[in-house]
């Protein structure tokens, strides 16, 4: 006789008592505020140096600020300057940046000054990388070093999580991004208790990092593009196509990444790798124009300010050049992250789609282009959706983005990532 079986739902995890969470609030606040101040300080110093290098200095020399000659000279000079830091400064500005993602290792304190210096020089000099990876690494190392000395009874594993969350909150000006990254990381790990209990301290750090950046620097990601309005079926079709094309284009860069990295690796010495990388970036800047320089965030604003100001061919050229510059800069040893340049690439691709087919709403093109590109480059689903949505500040676009993310994710999942193991093989 067959026996009937009754399946019961597993019991839900118990909620942590408040007294278990209260001790983490003060460390989270301190780490979040400090992470933000370090990010703002490095970014501000780099912006001031950038203003001098790309303004009064070429003017005094009688050279065009963004002439081909000056772009080439500056990028090679930046390669030499960063190469000297990597070669001579104690700690060599940390490990190979191609092996580091948002989840940074805990670096020794002696490495951090060199990493800060290399990052600031890179941001000012024009290579196509953002500040996120090295700044997270600096804040993680500093939090672990100070936290272990000031609060030795606190678990060592807490400090990196707080520092990462605080820095991501500072970078995006909102703790939502930090909560999404931490939640996605926790999904693949054994976890005790409720999810909200586990992200309580990181969310506190992210919130404090975000509000500190907002009060000090007043960041904004809204590009001011026309709102999408009520989406139609043609918008859904366009979103599916653009996000998938962006994902495929991003995967071309991902597959090229280990080969370009190996090519620069054959030069063996940072005083060869970085100047040669700067020369290649100078040649790319000559092809794509000065908007393809730097991390790309302010340049994205310039593109979005006048979506009709360039032809589809110009947008396509900037898309390809910026993506190639991202691969080169990340391969030759410059210290930097890949999120902000990928946002530029996705924006240019989306505006290219609008220029080719004017019926494509520019907000839709930008959001879905950024979505597909970030999925390929970062493999961070929630952050990709979040970033794409905040760029256009159009609530009706969220459902379309969720639909567009599905085929794009199928194109990238299970494939190599734009990050390498120490032996040069891609991370999967």
XYZ file of C-alpha atoms in Angstrom:
428
model
C 0.000 0.000 0.000
C 1.371 3.340 -0.982
C 1.983 5.632 1.887
C 1.141 9.249 1.639
C 3.966 11.625 2.463
C 3.456 15.061 3.784
C 6.117 17.622 2.977
C 6.559 20.374 5.456
C 8.191 23.680 4.733
C 11.534 24.094 6.471
C 11.322 26.249 9.544
C 12.280 29.847 8.993
C 15.492 31.103 10.513
C 15.166 32.760 13.860
C 15.569 36.504 14.126
C 18.572 37.806 16.056
C 17.746 39.772 19.205
C 18.437 43.500 19.142
C 21.199 43.171 21.744
C 23.143 41.027 19.283
C 23.059 43.756 16.614
C 23.539 46.884 18.707
C 27.325 46.426 19.246
C 27.900 46.588 15.491
C 26.264 49.985 14.963
C 29.129 52.199 16.134
C 31.852 50.343 14.170
C 29.623 50.404 11.095
C 29.034 54.151 11.416
C 32.743 54.895 11.841
C 33.768 52.655 8.943
C 31.053 54.053 6.649
C 31.932 57.683 7.314
C 35.677 57.031 7.021
C 35.244 55.079 3.786
C 33.293 57.952 2.281
C 35.820 60.578 3.352
C 38.683 58.572 1.848
C 36.769 58.145 -1.412
C 35.855 61.833 -1.593
C 39.373 62.892 -0.615
C 41.085 60.776 -3.283
C 38.522 61.778 -5.927
C 38.798 65.483 -5.098
C 42.591 65.439 -5.146
C 42.555 63.601 -8.477
C 40.070 66.098 -9.936
C 42.241 69.026 -8.884
C 45.304 67.425 -10.465
C 43.281 66.603 -13.584
C 42.225 70.251 -13.851
C 45.866 71.347 -13.835
C 47.129 68.647 -16.199
C 44.360 69.141 -18.733
C 43.886 72.925 -18.368
C 46.498 75.490 -17.296
C 49.463 73.255 -18.122
C 48.732 72.678 -21.844
C 47.560 76.290 -22.115
C 50.880 77.513 -20.746
C 52.733 75.271 -23.192
C 50.627 76.463 -26.114
C 49.250 72.979 -26.774
C 45.583 72.182 -27.265
C 44.063 70.705 -24.105
C 42.664 67.714 -25.953
C 44.880 67.712 -29.002
C 46.129 64.337 -30.182
C 49.664 65.290 -29.139
C 48.670 66.257 -25.588
C 46.458 63.201 -25.063
C 49.296 60.949 -26.180
C 51.881 62.746 -24.025
C 49.658 62.741 -20.942
C 48.709 59.073 -21.161
C 52.313 57.969 -21.666
C 53.412 60.253 -18.812
C 50.690 58.768 -16.608
C 51.962 55.314 -17.463
C 55.480 56.343 -16.457
C 54.289 57.932 -13.194
C 52.154 54.955 -12.177
C 54.920 52.600 -13.293
C 57.351 54.329 -10.954
C 54.900 53.915 -8.074
C 54.370 50.230 -8.832
C 58.113 49.695 -9.197
C 59.569 51.716 -6.336
C 56.931 52.445 -3.675
C 56.750 49.867 -0.832
C 54.046 47.309 -1.510
C 54.130 47.973 -5.274
C 50.582 49.429 -5.170
C 49.065 46.039 -4.369
C 48.560 42.894 -6.444
C 47.856 42.736 -10.161
C 44.601 44.729 -10.591
C 43.362 42.245 -13.174
C 42.959 39.721 -10.330
C 40.850 41.974 -8.084
C 37.127 42.672 -8.221
C 34.772 44.424 -5.838
C 35.527 41.786 -3.181
C 38.996 43.038 -2.315
C 41.538 41.044 -0.290
C 42.811 42.452 2.994
C 46.059 44.143 1.989
C 48.859 44.968 4.444
C 48.834 48.546 5.684
C 52.205 49.250 4.027
C 50.640 48.675 0.597
C 47.841 51.228 0.978
C 49.743 54.555 0.468
C 51.174 53.356 -2.833
C 47.774 52.112 -3.970
C 46.194 55.491 -3.157
C 48.939 57.330 -5.051
C 48.682 55.064 -8.106
C 44.901 55.446 -8.140
C 45.003 59.227 -7.892
C 47.551 59.522 -10.704
C 45.494 57.199 -12.885
C 42.252 59.116 -12.309
C 43.913 62.432 -13.142
C 45.899 61.203 -16.129
C 43.073 59.881 -18.277
C 43.110 56.040 -18.448
C 39.651 54.504 -18.764
C 39.177 53.104 -15.274
C 37.127 54.144 -12.248
C 38.068 54.433 -8.574
C 35.899 51.638 -7.175
C 38.200 48.589 -6.970
C 41.305 50.289 -5.481
C 39.304 52.498 -3.116
C 37.441 49.456 -1.804
C 40.786 47.679 -1.347
C 42.236 50.679 0.521
C 39.225 50.963 2.822
C 39.128 47.217 3.466
C 42.822 47.158 4.378
C 42.556 50.238 6.577
C 39.424 49.004 8.370
C 40.971 45.594 9.040
C 44.230 47.132 10.290
C 42.663 49.735 12.585
C 39.721 47.587 13.660
C 41.957 44.719 14.691
C 43.941 47.049 16.938
C 41.190 49.208 18.395
C 38.539 46.482 18.813
C 40.431 43.190 18.948
C 37.396 41.241 20.185
C 35.367 42.095 17.098
C 35.422 39.293 14.480
C 38.075 39.944 11.848
C 35.618 38.994 9.095
C 33.367 41.958 9.955
C 35.746 44.758 8.917
C 36.078 43.899 5.199
C 32.300 43.607 4.844
C 31.695 46.954 6.546
C 34.398 48.675 4.502
C 33.112 47.269 1.222
C 29.537 48.259 2.019
C 30.556 51.728 3.198
C 32.615 52.351 0.064
C 29.918 51.127 -2.325
C 27.377 53.307 -0.559
C 29.768 56.249 -0.924
C 30.460 55.515 -4.591
C 26.788 55.426 -5.577
C 25.467 57.915 -3.031
C 22.905 55.408 -1.738
C 23.041 52.368 0.583
C 20.771 50.423 -1.774
C 23.720 49.487 -3.980
C 25.667 48.252 -0.949
C 22.713 46.190 0.288
C 22.300 44.603 -3.143
C 25.986 43.693 -3.438
C 26.131 42.231 0.065
C 22.872 40.307 -0.430
C 24.168 38.844 -3.685
C 27.420 37.815 -2.000
C 25.569 36.189 0.909
C 23.376 34.182 -1.465
C 26.262 31.839 -2.228
C 27.409 31.345 1.362
C 26.070 29.526 4.409
C 24.220 32.057 6.502
C 23.006 31.994 10.081
C 19.744 33.723 10.883
C 17.647 36.041 8.741
C 19.053 37.907 5.735
C 18.149 41.274 7.246
C 20.072 40.455 10.422
C 23.115 39.626 8.332
C 23.010 42.824 6.305
C 22.093 45.092 9.234
C 25.670 46.186 9.992
C 26.758 46.456 6.314
C 23.606 48.421 5.534
C 24.420 50.784 8.396
C 27.928 51.295 6.993
C 26.545 51.764 3.478
C 23.973 54.294 4.678
C 26.595 56.303 6.565
C 28.961 56.198 3.593
C 26.195 57.330 1.258
C 24.914 60.179 3.419
C 28.465 61.420 4.047
C 29.171 61.549 0.314
C 25.824 63.236 -0.305
C 26.503 65.927 2.299
C 30.099 66.531 1.226
C 30.110 66.043 -2.544
C 26.430 66.183 -3.694
C 26.702 63.389 -6.305
C 23.979 62.633 -8.857
C 23.599 59.869 -11.411
C 20.443 61.139 -13.108
C 21.392 62.014 -16.687
C 18.328 64.188 -17.229
C 17.123 62.239 -20.267
C 13.444 62.350 -21.312
C 11.332 59.956 -19.248
C 10.137 56.786 -20.943
C 6.481 57.222 -20.067
C 4.075 54.328 -20.529
C 6.046 51.499 -22.204
C 4.728 49.864 -25.374
C 5.502 46.506 -26.930
C 8.065 48.115 -29.255
C 9.910 49.387 -26.181
C 10.133 45.855 -24.819
C 11.475 44.570 -28.148
C 14.035 47.382 -28.317
C 15.111 46.711 -24.730
C 15.614 43.004 -25.405
C 17.692 43.712 -28.511
C 19.863 46.500 -27.047
C 20.579 44.697 -23.758
C 21.508 41.506 -25.623
C 23.763 43.348 -28.084
C 25.437 45.166 -25.179
C 25.989 41.875 -23.350
C 27.505 40.265 -26.452
C 29.775 43.260 -27.031
C 30.841 43.179 -23.387
C 31.619 39.479 -23.671
C 33.916 40.224 -26.617
C 35.939 42.389 -24.223
C 35.819 39.704 -21.541
C 37.183 37.055 -23.899
C 39.894 39.417 -25.153
C 40.934 40.397 -21.635
C 43.236 37.439 -20.740
C 45.011 37.636 -24.100
C 45.644 41.389 -23.827
C 46.765 40.893 -20.224
C 49.152 38.134 -21.276
C 50.531 40.366 -24.029
C 51.401 43.125 -21.582
C 52.662 40.519 -19.117
C 55.399 39.551 -21.581
C 56.940 42.986 -21.011
C 57.461 41.844 -17.382
C 58.435 45.225 -15.884
C 55.949 47.935 -14.802
C 58.155 50.623 -16.381
C 57.516 48.903 -19.709
C 53.972 47.638 -19.244
C 52.399 50.882 -18.058
C 54.066 53.366 -20.465
C 53.339 51.058 -23.408
C 49.766 50.770 -22.162
C 49.621 54.563 -21.971
C 50.829 54.809 -25.568
C 48.117 52.414 -26.735
C 45.532 54.411 -24.801
C 46.830 57.594 -26.443
C 46.302 56.065 -29.869
C 42.793 54.993 -28.898
C 42.027 58.500 -27.599
C 43.106 59.901 -30.966
C 40.496 57.649 -32.594
C 37.655 58.167 -30.144
C 38.191 61.728 -28.992
C 38.659 63.188 -25.534
C 35.257 61.984 -24.282
C 36.653 58.449 -24.240
C 39.228 59.460 -21.593
C 38.965 59.191 -17.808
C 36.548 57.099 -15.759
C 33.649 58.304 -17.895
C 31.060 59.536 -15.406
C 31.156 63.251 -16.262
C 31.640 62.345 -19.929
C 28.417 60.316 -19.810
C 26.650 63.478 -18.675
C 27.965 65.330 -21.716
C 26.676 62.631 -24.055
C 23.264 62.602 -22.402
C 23.020 66.406 -22.411
C 22.837 66.369 -26.219
C 21.717 62.936 -27.480
C 21.290 64.354 -30.978
C 24.731 65.976 -31.026
C 26.562 63.010 -32.547
C 25.840 60.660 -35.406
C 25.317 56.936 -35.010
C 28.816 56.420 -36.420
C 30.348 58.694 -33.789
C 28.494 56.922 -30.993
C 29.570 53.545 -32.366
C 33.188 54.685 -32.559
C 33.135 55.938 -28.973
C 31.537 52.666 -27.861
C 34.227 50.483 -29.400
C 37.137 52.771 -28.467
C 36.053 53.135 -24.835
C 35.594 49.379 -24.478
C 39.026 48.740 -25.989
C 40.525 51.397 -23.698
C 38.916 49.696 -20.703
C 40.471 46.355 -21.661
C 43.918 47.885 -22.223
C 43.913 49.983 -19.046
C 42.782 47.022 -16.933
C 45.370 44.726 -18.535
C 48.574 46.775 -18.438
C 48.621 47.487 -14.700
C 46.724 50.720 -14.056
C 44.946 50.561 -10.696
C 41.227 51.078 -11.211
C 37.757 49.570 -11.533
C 35.596 48.727 -14.525
C 32.082 49.830 -13.567
C 32.161 53.512 -14.536
C 33.884 53.004 -17.924
C 31.367 50.236 -18.667
C 28.572 52.728 -17.934
C 30.027 55.046 -20.585
C 30.223 52.191 -23.095
C 26.601 51.182 -22.446
C 25.441 54.803 -22.668
C 27.184 55.391 -25.992
C 25.760 52.133 -27.344
C 22.240 53.046 -26.231
C 22.478 56.499 -27.820
C 23.823 54.853 -30.969
C 20.656 52.749 -31.064
C 18.577 55.931 -30.683
C 20.515 57.613 -33.495
C 19.966 54.610 -35.780
C 16.281 54.213 -34.865
C 14.873 57.528 -33.580
C 11.773 55.701 -32.304
C 13.977 54.165 -29.592
C 13.575 56.337 -26.510
C 17.027 57.617 -25.443
C 16.359 56.730 -21.804
C 15.450 53.205 -22.831
C 18.527 52.910 -25.036
C 20.890 54.163 -22.341
C 19.400 52.075 -19.517
C 19.340 48.813 -21.463
C 22.774 49.418 -22.997
C 24.250 49.995 -19.533
C 22.381 46.982 -18.164
C 23.735 44.546 -20.741
C 27.272 45.935 -20.592
C 27.452 45.812 -16.792
C 26.080 42.271 -16.711
C 28.903 41.167 -18.988
C 31.693 43.178 -17.324
C 30.765 42.834 -13.638
C 28.479 39.772 -13.470
C 26.653 41.657 -10.685
C 22.967 41.334 -11.552
C 21.468 43.591 -8.906
C 24.061 46.321 -9.290
C 23.591 46.263 -13.070
C 19.832 46.700 -12.728
C 20.209 49.363 -10.069
C 22.762 51.415 -11.999
C 20.768 51.247 -15.216
C 17.619 52.384 -13.414
C 19.123 55.335 -11.506
C 20.748 56.793 -14.615
C 17.400 57.621 -16.190
C 15.180 58.116 -13.100
C 12.112 56.739 -14.899
C 10.033 54.389 -12.688
C 8.238 52.833 -15.644
C 11.514 51.539 -17.041
C 12.195 49.133 -14.166
C 9.837 46.415 -15.408
C 11.302 46.693 -18.915
C 14.813 46.399 -17.502
C 13.907 43.267 -15.569
C 12.594 41.685 -18.777
C 15.637 42.787 -20.773
C 18.003 41.377 -18.151
C 16.787 37.816 -18.730
C 18.210 37.123 -22.215
C 21.274 39.221 -21.417
C 21.949 37.105 -18.338
C 21.582 33.912 -20.362
C 24.288 35.214 -22.681
C 26.793 35.885 -19.889
C 26.120 33.375 -17.123
C 28.523 30.474 -16.806
C 31.079 32.218 -19.019
C 34.445 33.771 -18.073
C 34.433 36.996 -16.092
C 36.550 40.107 -16.577
C 38.788 39.039 -13.727
C 41.747 36.679 -13.690
C 43.273 34.214 -11.286
C 46.904 34.761 -10.340
C 47.952 32.256 -13.027
C 46.210 34.346 -15.684
C 43.215 32.077 -16.231
C 39.778 33.734 -16.238
C 37.512 33.591 -13.192
C 34.193 31.865 -13.880
